[in-house]
mmCIF file of N, CA and C in Angstrom:
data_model
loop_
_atom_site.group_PDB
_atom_site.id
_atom_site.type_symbol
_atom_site.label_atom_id
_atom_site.label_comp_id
_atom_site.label_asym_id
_atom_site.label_seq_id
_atom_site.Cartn_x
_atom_site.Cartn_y
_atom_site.Cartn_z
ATOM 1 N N UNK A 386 -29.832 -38.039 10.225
ATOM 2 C CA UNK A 386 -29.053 -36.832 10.474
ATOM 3 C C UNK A 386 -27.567 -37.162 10.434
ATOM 4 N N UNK A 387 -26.742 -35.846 10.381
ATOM 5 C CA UNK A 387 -25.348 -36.029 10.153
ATOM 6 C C UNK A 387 -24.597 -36.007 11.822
ATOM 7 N N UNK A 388 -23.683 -36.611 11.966
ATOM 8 C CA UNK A 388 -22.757 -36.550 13.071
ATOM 9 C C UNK A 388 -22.636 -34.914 13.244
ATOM 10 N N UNK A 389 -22.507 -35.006 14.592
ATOM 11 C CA UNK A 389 -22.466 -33.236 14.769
ATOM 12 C C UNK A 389 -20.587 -32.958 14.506
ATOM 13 N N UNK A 390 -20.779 -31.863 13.941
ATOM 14 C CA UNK A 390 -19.403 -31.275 13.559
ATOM 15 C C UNK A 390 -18.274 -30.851 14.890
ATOM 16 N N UNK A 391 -17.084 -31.461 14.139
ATOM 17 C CA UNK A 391 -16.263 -31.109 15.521
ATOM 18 C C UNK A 391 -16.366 -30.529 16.442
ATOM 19 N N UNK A 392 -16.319 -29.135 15.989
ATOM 20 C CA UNK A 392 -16.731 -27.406 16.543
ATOM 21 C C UNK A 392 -17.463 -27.800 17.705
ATOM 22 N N UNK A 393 -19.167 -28.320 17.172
ATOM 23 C CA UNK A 393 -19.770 -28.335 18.391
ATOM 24 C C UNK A 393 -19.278 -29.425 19.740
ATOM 25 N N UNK A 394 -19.185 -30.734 18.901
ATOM 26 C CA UNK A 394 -18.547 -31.449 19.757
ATOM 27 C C UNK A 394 -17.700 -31.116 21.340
ATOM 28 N N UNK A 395 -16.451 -29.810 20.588
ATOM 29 C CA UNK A 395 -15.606 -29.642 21.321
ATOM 30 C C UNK A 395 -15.655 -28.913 22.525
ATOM 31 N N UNK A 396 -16.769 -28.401 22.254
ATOM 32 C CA UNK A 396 -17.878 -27.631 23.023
ATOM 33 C C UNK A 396 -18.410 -27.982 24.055
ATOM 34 N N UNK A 397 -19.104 -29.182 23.817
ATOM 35 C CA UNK A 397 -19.843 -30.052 24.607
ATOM 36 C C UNK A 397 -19.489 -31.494 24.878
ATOM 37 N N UNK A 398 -18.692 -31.988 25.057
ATOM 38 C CA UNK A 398 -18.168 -33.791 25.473
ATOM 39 C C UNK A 398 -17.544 -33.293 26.531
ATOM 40 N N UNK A 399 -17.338 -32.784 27.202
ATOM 41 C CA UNK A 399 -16.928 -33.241 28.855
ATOM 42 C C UNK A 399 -18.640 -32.774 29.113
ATOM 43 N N UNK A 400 -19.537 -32.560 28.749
ATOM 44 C CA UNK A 400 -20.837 -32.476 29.237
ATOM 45 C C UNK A 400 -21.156 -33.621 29.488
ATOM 46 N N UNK A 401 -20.945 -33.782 27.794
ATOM 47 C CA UNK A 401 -21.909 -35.329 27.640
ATOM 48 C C UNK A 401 -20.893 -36.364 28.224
ATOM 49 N N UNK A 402 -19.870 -36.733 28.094
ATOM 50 C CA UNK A 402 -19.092 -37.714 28.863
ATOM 51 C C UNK A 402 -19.616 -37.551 30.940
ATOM 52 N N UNK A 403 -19.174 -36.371 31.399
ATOM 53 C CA UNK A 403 -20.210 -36.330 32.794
ATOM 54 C C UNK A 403 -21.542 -36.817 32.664
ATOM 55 N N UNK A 404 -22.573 -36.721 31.923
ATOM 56 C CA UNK A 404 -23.984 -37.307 31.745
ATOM 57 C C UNK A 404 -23.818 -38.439 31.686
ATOM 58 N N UNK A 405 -22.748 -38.740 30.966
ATOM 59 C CA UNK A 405 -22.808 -40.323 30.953
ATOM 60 C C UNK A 405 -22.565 -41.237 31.884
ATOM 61 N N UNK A 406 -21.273 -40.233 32.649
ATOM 62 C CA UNK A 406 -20.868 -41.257 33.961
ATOM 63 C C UNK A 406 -22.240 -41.081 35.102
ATOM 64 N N UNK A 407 -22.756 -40.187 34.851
ATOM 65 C CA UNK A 407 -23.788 -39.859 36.417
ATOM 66 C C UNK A 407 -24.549 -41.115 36.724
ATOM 67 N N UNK A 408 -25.133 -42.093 35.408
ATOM 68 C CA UNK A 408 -25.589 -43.047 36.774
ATOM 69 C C UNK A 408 -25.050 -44.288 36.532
ATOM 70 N N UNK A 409 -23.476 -44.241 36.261
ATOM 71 C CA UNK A 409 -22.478 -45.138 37.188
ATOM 72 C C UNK A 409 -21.676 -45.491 36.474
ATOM 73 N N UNK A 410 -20.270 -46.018 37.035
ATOM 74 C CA UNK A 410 -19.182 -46.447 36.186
ATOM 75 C C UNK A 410 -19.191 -46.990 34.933
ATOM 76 N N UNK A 411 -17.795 -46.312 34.342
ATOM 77 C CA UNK A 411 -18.120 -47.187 32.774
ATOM 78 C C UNK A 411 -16.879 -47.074 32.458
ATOM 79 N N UNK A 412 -16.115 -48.478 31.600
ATOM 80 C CA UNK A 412 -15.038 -47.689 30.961
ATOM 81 C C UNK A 412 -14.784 -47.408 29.482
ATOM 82 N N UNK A 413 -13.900 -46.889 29.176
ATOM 83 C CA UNK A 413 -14.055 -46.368 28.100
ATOM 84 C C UNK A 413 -15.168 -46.637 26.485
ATOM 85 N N UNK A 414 -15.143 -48.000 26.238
ATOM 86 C CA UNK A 414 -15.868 -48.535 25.157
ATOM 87 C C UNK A 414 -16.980 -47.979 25.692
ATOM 88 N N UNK A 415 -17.302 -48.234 26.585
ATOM 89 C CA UNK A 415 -19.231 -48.271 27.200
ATOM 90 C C UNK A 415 -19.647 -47.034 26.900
ATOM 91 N N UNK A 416 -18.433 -45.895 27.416
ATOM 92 C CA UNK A 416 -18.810 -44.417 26.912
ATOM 93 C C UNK A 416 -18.991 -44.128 25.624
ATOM 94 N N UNK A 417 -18.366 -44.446 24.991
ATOM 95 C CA UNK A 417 -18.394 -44.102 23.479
ATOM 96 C C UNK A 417 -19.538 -44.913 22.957
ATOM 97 N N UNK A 418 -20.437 -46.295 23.528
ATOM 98 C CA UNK A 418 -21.066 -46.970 23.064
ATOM 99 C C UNK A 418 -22.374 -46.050 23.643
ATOM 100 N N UNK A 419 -22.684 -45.215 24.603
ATOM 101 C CA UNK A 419 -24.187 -45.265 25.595
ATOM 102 C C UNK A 419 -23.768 -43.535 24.994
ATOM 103 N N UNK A 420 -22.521 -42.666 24.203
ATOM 104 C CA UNK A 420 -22.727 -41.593 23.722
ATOM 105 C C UNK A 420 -23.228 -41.564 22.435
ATOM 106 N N UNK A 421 -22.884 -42.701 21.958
ATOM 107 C CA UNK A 421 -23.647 -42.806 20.573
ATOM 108 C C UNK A 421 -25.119 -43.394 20.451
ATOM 109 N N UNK A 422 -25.383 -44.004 21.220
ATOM 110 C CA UNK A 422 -26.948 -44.626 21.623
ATOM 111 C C UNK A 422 -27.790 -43.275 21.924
ATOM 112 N N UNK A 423 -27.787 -42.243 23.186
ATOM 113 C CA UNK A 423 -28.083 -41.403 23.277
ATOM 114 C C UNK A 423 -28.405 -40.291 22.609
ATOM 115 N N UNK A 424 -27.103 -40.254 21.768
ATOM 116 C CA UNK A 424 -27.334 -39.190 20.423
ATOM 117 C C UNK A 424 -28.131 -39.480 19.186
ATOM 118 N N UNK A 425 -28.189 -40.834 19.377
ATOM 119 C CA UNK A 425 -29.220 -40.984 18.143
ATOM 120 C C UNK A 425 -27.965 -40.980 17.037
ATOM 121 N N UNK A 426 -26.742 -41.478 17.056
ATOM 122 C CA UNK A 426 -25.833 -42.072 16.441
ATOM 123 C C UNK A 426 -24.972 -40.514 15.828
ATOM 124 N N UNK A 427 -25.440 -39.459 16.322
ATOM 125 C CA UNK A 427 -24.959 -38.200 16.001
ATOM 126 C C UNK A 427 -23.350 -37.982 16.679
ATOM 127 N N UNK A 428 -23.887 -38.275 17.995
ATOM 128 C CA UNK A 428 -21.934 -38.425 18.405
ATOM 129 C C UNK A 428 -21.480 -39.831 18.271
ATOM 130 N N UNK A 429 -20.060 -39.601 17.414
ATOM 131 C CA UNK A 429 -19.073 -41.639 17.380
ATOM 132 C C UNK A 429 -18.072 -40.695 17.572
ATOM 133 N N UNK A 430 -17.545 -40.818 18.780
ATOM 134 C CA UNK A 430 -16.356 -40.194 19.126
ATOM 135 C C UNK A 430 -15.232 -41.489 19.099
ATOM 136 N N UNK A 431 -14.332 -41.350 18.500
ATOM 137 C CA UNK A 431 -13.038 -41.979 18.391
ATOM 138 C C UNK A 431 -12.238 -42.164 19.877
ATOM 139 N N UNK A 432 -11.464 -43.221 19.996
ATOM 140 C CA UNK A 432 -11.080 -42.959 21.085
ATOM 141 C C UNK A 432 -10.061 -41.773 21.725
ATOM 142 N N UNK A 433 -8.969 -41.758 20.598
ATOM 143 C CA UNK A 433 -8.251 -40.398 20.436
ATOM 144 C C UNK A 433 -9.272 -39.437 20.646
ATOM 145 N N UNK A 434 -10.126 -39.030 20.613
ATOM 146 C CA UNK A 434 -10.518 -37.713 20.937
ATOM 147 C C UNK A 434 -11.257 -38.398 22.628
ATOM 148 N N UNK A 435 -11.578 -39.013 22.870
ATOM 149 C CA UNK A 435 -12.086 -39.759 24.311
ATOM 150 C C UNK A 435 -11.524 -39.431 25.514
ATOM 151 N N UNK A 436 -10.531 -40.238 25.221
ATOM 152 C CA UNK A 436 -9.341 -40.262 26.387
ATOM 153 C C UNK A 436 -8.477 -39.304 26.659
ATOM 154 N N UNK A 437 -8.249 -38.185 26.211
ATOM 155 C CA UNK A 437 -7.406 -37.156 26.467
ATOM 156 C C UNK A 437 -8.945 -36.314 27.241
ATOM 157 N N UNK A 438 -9.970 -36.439 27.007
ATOM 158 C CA UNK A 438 -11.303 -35.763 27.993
ATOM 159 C C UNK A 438 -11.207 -36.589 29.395
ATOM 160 N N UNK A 439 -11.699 -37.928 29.736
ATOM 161 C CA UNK A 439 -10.692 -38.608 30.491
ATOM 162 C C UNK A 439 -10.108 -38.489 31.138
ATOM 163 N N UNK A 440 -8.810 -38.208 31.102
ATOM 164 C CA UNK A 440 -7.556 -38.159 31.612
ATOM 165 C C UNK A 440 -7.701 -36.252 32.095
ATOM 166 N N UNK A 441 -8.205 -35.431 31.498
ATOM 167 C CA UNK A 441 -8.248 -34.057 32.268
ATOM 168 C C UNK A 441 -9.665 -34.200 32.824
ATOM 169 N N UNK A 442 -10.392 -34.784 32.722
ATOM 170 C CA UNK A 442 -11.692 -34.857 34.304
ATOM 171 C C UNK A 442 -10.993 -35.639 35.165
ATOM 172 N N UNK A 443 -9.837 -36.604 35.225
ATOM 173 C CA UNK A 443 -9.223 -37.195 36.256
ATOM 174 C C UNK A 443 -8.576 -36.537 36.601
ATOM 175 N N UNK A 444 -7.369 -35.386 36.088
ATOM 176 C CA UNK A 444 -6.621 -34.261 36.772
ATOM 177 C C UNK A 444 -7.028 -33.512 37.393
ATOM 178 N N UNK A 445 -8.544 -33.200 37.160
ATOM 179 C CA UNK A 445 -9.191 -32.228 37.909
ATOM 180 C C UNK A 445 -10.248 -32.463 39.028
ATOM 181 N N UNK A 446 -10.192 -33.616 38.837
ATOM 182 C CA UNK A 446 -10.526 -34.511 40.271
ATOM 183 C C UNK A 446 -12.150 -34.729 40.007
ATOM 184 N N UNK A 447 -12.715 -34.615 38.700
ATOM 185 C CA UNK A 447 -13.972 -35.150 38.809
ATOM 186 C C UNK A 447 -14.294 -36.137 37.932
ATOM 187 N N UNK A 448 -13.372 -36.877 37.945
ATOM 188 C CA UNK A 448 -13.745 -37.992 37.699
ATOM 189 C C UNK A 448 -12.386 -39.085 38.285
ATOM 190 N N UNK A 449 -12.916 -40.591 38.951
ATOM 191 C CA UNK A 449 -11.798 -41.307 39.271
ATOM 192 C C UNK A 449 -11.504 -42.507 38.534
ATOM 193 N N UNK A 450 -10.773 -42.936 38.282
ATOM 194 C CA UNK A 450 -10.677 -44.265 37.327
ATOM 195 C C UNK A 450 -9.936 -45.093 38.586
ATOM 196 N N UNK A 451 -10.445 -46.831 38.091
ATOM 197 C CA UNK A 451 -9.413 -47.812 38.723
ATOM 198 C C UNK A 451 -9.662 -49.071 37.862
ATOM 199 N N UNK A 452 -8.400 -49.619 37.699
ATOM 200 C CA UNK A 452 -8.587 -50.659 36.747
ATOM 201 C C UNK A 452 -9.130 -52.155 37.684
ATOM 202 N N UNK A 453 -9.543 -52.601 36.576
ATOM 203 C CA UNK A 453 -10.357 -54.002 36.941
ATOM 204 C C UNK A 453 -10.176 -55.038 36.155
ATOM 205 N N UNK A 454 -9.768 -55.893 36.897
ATOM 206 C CA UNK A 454 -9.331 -57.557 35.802
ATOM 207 C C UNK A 454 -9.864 -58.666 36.174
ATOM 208 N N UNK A 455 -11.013 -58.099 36.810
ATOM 209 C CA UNK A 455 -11.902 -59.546 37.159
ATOM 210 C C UNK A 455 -12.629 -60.303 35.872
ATOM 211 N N UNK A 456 -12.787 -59.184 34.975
ATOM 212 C CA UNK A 456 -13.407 -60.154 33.791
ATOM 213 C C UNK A 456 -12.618 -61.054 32.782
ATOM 214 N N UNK A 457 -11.468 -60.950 33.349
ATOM 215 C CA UNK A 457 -10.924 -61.652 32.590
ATOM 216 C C UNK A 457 -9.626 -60.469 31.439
ATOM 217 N N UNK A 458 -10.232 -59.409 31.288
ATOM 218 C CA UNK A 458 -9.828 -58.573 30.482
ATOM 219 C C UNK A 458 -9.445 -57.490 30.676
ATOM 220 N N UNK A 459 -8.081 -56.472 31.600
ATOM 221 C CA UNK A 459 -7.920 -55.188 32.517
ATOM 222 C C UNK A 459 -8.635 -54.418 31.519
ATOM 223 N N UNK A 460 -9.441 -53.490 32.676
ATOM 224 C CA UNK A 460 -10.468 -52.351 31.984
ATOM 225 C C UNK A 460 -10.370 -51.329 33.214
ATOM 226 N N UNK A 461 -9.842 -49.785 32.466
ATOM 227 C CA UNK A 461 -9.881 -49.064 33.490
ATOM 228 C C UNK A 461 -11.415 -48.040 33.415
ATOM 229 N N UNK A 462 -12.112 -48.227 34.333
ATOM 230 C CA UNK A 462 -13.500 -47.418 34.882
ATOM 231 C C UNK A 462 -13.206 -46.729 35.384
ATOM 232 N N UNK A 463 -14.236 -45.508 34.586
ATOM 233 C CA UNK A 463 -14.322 -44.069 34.996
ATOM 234 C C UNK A 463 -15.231 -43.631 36.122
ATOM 235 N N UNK A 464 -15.743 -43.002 36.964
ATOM 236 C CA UNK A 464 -16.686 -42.847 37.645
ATOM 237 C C UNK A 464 -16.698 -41.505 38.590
ATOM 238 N N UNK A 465 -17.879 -40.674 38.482
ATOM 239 C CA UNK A 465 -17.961 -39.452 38.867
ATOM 240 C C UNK A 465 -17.771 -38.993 39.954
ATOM 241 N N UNK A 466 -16.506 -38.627 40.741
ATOM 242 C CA UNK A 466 -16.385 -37.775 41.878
ATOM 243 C C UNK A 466 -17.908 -36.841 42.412
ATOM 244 N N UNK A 467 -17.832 -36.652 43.656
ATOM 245 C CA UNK A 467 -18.447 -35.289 44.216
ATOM 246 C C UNK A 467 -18.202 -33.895 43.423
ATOM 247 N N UNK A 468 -17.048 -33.755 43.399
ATOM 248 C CA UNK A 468 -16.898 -32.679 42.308
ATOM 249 C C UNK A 468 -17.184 -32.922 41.213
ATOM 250 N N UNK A 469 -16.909 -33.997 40.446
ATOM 251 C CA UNK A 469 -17.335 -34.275 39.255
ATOM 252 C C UNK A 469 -19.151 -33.899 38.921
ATOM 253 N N UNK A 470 -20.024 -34.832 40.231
ATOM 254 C CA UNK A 470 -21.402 -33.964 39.911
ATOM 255 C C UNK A 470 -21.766 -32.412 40.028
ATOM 256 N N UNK A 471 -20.798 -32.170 41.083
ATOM 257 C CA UNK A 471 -20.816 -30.633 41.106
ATOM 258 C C UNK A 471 -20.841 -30.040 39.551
ATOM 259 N N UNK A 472 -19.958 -30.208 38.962
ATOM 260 C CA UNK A 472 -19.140 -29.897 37.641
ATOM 261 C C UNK A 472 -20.680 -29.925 36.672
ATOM 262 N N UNK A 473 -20.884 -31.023 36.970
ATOM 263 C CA UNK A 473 -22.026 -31.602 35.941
ATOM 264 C C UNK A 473 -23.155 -30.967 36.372
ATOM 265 N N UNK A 474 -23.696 -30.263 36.956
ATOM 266 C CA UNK A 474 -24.783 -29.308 37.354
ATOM 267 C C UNK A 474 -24.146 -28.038 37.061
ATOM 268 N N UNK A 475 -22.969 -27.545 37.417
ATOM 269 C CA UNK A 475 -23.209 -26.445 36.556
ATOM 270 C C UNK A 475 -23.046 -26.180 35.161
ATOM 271 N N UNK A 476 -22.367 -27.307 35.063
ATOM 272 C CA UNK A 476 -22.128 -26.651 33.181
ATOM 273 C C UNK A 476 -23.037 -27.524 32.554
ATOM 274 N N UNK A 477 -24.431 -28.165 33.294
ATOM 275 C CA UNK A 477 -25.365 -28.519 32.497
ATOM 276 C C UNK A 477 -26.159 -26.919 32.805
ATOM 277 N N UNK A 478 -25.866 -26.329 33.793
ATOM 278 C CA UNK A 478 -27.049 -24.599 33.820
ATOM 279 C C UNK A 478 -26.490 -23.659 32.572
ATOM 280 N N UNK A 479 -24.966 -24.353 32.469
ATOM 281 C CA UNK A 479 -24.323 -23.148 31.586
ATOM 282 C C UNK A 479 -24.578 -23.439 30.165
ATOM 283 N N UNK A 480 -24.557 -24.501 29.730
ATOM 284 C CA UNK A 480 -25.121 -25.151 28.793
ATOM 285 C C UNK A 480 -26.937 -24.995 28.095
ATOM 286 N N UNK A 481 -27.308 -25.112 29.308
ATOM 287 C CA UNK A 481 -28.986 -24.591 29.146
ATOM 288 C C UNK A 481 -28.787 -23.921 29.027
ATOM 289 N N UNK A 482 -28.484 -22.232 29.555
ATOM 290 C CA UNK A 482 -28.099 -20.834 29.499
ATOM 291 C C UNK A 482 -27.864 -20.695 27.484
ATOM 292 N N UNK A 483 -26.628 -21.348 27.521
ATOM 293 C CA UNK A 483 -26.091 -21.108 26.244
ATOM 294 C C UNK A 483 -27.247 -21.615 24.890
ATOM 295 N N UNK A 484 -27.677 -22.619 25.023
ATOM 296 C CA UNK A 484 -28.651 -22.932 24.427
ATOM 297 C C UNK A 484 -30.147 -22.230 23.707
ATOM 298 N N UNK A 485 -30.355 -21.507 25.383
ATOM 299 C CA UNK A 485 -31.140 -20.301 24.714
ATOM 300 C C UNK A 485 -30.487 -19.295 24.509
ATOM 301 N N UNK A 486 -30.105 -18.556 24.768
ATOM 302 C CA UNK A 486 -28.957 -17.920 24.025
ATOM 303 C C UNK A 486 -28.749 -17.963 22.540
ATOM 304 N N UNK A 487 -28.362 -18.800 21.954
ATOM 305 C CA UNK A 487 -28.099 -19.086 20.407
ATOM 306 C C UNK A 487 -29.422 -19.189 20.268
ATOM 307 N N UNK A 488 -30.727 -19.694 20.604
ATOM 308 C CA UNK A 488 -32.349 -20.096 20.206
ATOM 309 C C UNK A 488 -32.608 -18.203 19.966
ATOM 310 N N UNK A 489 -32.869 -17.548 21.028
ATOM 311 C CA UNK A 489 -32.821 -16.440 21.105
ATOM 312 C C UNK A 489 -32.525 -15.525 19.303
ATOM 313 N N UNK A 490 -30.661 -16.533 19.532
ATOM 314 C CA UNK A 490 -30.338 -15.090 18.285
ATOM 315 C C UNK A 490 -30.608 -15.637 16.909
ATOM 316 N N UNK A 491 -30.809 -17.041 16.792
ATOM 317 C CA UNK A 491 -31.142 -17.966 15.588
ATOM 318 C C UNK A 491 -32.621 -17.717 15.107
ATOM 319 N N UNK A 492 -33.263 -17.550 16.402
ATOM 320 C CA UNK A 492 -34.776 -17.506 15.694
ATOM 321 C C UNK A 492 -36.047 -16.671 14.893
ATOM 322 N N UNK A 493 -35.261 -15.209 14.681
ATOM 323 C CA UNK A 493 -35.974 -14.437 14.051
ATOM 324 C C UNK A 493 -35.168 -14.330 12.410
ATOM 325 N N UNK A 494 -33.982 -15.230 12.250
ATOM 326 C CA UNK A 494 -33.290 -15.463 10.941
ATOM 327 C C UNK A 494 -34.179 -16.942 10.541
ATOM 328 N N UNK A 495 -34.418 -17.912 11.182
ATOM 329 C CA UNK A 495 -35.201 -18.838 10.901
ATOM 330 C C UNK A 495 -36.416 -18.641 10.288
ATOM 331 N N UNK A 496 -37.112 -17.367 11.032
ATOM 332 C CA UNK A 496 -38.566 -17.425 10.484
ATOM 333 C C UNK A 496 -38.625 -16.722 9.160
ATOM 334 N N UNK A 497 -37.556 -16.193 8.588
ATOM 335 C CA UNK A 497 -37.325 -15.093 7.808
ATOM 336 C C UNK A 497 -36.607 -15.777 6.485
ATOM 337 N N UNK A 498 -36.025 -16.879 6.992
ATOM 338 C CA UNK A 498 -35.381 -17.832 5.738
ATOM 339 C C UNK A 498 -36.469 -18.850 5.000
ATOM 340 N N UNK A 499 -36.435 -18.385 3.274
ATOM 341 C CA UNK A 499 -36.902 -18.904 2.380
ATOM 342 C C UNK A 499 -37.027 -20.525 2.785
ATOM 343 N N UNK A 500 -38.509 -21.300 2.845
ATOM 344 C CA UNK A 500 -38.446 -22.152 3.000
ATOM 345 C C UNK A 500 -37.758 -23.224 1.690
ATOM 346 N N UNK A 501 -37.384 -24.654 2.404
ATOM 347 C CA UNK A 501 -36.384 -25.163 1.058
ATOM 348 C C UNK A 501 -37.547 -25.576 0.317
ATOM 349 N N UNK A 502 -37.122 -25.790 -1.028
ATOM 350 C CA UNK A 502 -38.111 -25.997 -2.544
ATOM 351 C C UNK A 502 -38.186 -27.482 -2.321
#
């Protein structure tokens, strides 16, 4: 399959970036590495598009970062506030919601489209 198109992307990555942090710190590489594992190689988000998601779940207080240089190498880790799971339960309901929603209005054009040759 093809990488999903911006559009949707833009849609959905502070979803999937919250899913990702929920069971436990990561910093940046790891996200982009365990979003593309997950997707089945459909999301490779760049870091430019990463870190500006990032940096507004940290303004908005659900998510906290602190850097770490014990490995030898400073790495700043992300990790999900209380609000942050808050966040992540509802706009995973709003998300389900939306999901059927589009299933709903997609699926009587599906059954109706010429199968491919």
């Amino acid at each position: 399959m093809e990488p999903l198109s911006p559009e949707l992307l833009r849609g959905s990555l502070e979803l999937m970036v919250l899913s990702v942090l929920a069971d436990g710190a990561k910093y940046g590489y790891l996200i982009q590495q365990q979003l593309r594992t997950a997707s089945r190689e459909m999301v490779d988000i760049q870091a430019g598009t990463l870190y500006p998601v990032l940096h507004r779940l940290e303004k908005d207080k659900s998510i906290r970062a602190k850097w770490d240089e014990t490995t030898g190498r400073p790495r700043k880790w992300y990790e999900l506030t209380v609000a942050g799971r808050k966040r992540l339960v509802q706009r995973t309901q709003s998300w389900e919601a939306y999901v059927e929603c589009v299933r709903r209005v997609i699926q009587p054009g599906m059954e109706t489209s010429p199968s491919p040759a």
